[in-house]
CSV table of C-alpha atoms in Angstrom, one decimal:
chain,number,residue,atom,x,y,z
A,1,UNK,CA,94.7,148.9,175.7
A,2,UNK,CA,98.4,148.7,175.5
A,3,UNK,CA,100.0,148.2,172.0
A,4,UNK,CA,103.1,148.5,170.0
A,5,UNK,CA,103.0,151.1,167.3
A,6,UNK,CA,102.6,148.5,164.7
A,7,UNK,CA,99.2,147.0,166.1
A,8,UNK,CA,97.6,150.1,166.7
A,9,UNK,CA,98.7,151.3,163.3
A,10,UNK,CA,97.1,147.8,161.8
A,11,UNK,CA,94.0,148.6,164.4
A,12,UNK,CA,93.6,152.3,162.8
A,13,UNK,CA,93.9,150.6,159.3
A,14,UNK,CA,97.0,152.4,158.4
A,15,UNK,CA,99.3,148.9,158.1
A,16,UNK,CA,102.8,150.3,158.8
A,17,UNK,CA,104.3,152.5,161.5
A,18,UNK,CA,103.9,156.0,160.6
A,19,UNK,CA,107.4,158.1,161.2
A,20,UNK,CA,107.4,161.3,163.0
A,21,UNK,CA,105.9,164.2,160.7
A,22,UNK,CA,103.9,161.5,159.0
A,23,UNK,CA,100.3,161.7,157.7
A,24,UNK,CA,98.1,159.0,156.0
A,25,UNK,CA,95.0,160.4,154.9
A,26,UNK,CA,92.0,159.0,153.2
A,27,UNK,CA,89.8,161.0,150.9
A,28,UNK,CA,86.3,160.2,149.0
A,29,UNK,CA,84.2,162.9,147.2
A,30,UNK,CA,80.6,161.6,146.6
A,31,UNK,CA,79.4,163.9,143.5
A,32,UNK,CA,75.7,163.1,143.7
A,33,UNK,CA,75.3,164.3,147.3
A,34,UNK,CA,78.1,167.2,146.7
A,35,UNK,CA,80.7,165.8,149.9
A,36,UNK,CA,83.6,165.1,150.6
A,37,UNK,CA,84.7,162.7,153.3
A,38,UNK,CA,88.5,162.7,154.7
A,39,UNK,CA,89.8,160.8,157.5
A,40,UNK,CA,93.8,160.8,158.7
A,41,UNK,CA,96.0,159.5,161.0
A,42,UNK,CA,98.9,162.2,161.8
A,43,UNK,CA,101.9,161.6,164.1
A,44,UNK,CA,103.3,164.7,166.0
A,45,UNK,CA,106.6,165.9,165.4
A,46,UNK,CA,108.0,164.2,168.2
A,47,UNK,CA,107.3,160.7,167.6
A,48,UNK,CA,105.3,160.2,171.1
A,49,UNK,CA,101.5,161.1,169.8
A,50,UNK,CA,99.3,160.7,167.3
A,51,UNK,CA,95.7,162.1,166.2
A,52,UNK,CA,92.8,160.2,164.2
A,53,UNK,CA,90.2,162.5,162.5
A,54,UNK,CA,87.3,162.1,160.2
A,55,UNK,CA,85.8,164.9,158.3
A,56,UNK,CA,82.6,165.9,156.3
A,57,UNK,CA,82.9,168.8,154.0
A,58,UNK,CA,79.8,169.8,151.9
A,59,UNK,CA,80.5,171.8,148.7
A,60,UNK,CA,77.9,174.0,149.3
A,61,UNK,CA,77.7,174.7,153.5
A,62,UNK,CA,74.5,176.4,155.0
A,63,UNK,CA,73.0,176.5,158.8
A,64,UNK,CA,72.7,172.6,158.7
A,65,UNK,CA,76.1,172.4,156.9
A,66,UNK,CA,78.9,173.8,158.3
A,67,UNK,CA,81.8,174.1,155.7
A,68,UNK,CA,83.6,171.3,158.3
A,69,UNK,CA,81.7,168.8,160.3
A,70,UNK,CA,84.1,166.9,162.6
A,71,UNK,CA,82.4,163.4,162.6
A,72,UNK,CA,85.4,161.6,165.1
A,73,UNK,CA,88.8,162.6,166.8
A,74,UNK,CA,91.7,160.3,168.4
A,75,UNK,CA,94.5,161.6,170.2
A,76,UNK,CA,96.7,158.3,171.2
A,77,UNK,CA,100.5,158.4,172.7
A,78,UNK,CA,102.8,156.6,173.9
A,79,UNK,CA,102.9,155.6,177.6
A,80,UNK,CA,105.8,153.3,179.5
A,81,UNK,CA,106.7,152.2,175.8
A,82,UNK,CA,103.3,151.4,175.0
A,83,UNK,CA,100.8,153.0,172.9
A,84,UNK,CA,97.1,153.6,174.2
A,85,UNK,CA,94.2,155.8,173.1
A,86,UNK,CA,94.0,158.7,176.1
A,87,UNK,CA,91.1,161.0,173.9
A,88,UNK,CA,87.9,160.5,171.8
A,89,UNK,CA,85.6,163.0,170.6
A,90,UNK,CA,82.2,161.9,168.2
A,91,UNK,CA,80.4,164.8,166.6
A,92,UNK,CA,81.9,167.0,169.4
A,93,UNK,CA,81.6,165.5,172.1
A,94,UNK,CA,83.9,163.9,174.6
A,95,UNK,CA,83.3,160.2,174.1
A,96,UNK,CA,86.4,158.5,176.1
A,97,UNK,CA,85.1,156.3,179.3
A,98,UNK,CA,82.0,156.9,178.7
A,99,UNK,CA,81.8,153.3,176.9
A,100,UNK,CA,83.1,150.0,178.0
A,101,UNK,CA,86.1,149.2,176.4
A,102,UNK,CA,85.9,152.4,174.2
A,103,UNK,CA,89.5,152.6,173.0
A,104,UNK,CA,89.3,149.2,171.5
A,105,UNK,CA,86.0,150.3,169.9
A,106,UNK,CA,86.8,153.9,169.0
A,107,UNK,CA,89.7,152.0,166.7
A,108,UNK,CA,87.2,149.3,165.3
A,109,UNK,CA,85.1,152.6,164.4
A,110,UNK,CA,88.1,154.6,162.8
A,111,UNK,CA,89.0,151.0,160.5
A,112,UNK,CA,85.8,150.9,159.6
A,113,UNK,CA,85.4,154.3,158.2
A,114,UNK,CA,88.6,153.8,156.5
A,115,UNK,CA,87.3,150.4,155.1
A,116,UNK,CA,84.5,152.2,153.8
A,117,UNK,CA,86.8,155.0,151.9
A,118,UNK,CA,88.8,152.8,150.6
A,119,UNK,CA,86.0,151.0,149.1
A,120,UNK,CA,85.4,154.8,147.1
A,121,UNK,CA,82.1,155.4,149.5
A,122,UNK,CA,81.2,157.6,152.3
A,123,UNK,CA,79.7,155.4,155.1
A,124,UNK,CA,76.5,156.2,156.9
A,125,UNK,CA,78.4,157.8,160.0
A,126,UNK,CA,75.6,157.8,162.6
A,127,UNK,CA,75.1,153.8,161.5
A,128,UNK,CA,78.8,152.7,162.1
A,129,UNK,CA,78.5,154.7,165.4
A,130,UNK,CA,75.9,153.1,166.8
A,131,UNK,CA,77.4,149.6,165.2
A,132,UNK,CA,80.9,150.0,166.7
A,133,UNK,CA,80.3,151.9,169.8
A,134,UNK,CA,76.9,151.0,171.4
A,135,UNK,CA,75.3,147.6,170.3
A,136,UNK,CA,77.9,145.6,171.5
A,137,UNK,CA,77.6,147.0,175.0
A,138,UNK,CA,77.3,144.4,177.4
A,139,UNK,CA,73.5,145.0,178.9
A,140,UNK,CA,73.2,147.4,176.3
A,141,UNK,CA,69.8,147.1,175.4
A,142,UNK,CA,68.5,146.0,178.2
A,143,UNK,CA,66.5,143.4,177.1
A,144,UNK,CA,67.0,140.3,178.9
A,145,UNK,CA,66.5,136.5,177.7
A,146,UNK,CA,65.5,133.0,178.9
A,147,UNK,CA,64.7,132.1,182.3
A,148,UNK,CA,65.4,134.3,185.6
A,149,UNK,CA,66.5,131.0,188.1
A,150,UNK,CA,69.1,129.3,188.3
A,151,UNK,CA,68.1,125.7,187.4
A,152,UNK,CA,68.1,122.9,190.0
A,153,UNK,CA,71.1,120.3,189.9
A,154,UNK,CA,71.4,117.6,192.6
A,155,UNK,CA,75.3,116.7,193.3
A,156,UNK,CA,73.9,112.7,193.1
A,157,UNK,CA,73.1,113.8,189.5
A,158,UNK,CA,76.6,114.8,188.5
A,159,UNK,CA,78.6,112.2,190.3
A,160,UNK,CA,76.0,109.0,189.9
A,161,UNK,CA,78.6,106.9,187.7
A,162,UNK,CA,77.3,103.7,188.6
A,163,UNK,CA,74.0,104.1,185.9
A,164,UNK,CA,76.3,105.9,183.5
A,165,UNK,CA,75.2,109.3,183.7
A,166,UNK,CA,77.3,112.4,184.1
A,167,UNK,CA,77.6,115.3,182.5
């Protein structure tokens, strides 16, 4: 995936080119269950990198809660004057190739988290995961459909004009 800054901005859900220094963040605080959700895009100093994160921050942490739970981070930069994702890491762990056409879906993921806080809600995480990185997998579920062969076509079949009959 190769992209100016201004489509992987609109990808990301930002909609304008962040500037060097620059940070767009997205907060929601959910009262009932006592969290708050934050995501940001942030571009380094230097103009040449940016990071995606998404956090979950319970008011009140404990052994299932840690104070911070990092649900997704992006590093992206810019390569031969193009922009590209180069690291993804889900709930900790290291995500990138490990999924066909994971940069792509690793920004679907990141807009649709946004989409979600902009909407004042916290998404169901582990839900838009498994949407956006894993059921569109090609062969991803394994289950197969329809018939096994191939069917049977005769070339007379395809080229009888004479009676009319073609494709």
């Amino acid at each position: 995936m190769k992209l100016t800054l201004a489509e992987i901005m609109d990808k990301l859900g930002v909609g304008y080119e962040l500037e060097p220094y620059a940070l767009q963040p997205w907060d929601v605080y959910d009262e009932v269950k006592g969290v708050t959700a934050h995501a940001e895009v942030r571009m380094e100093g230097n103009g040449q990198e940016f990071i995606t994160e998404v956090l979950l921050m319970p008011d009140e942490p404990s052994a299932e809660n840690p104070p911070v739970q990092q649900i997704m981070r992006q590093r992206g930069a810019i390569q031969h004057s193009k922009w590209t994702i180069l690291e993804l890491k889900i709930k900790g762990k290291e995500e990138d190739n490990k999924v066909y056409n994971w940069e792509e879906k690793s920004c679907n993921l990141f807009r649709m988290i946004v989409l979600a806080l902009k909407q004042n809600k916290i998404p169901d995480f582990d839900e838009l995961i498994e949407d956006e990185m894993r059921s569109r997998e090609r062969f991803g579920d394994q289950h197969g459909g329809g018939s096994s062969k191939s069917p049977k076509i005769r070339p007379a079949q395809l080229l009888d004009m004479k009676q009319g009959k073609g494709f």
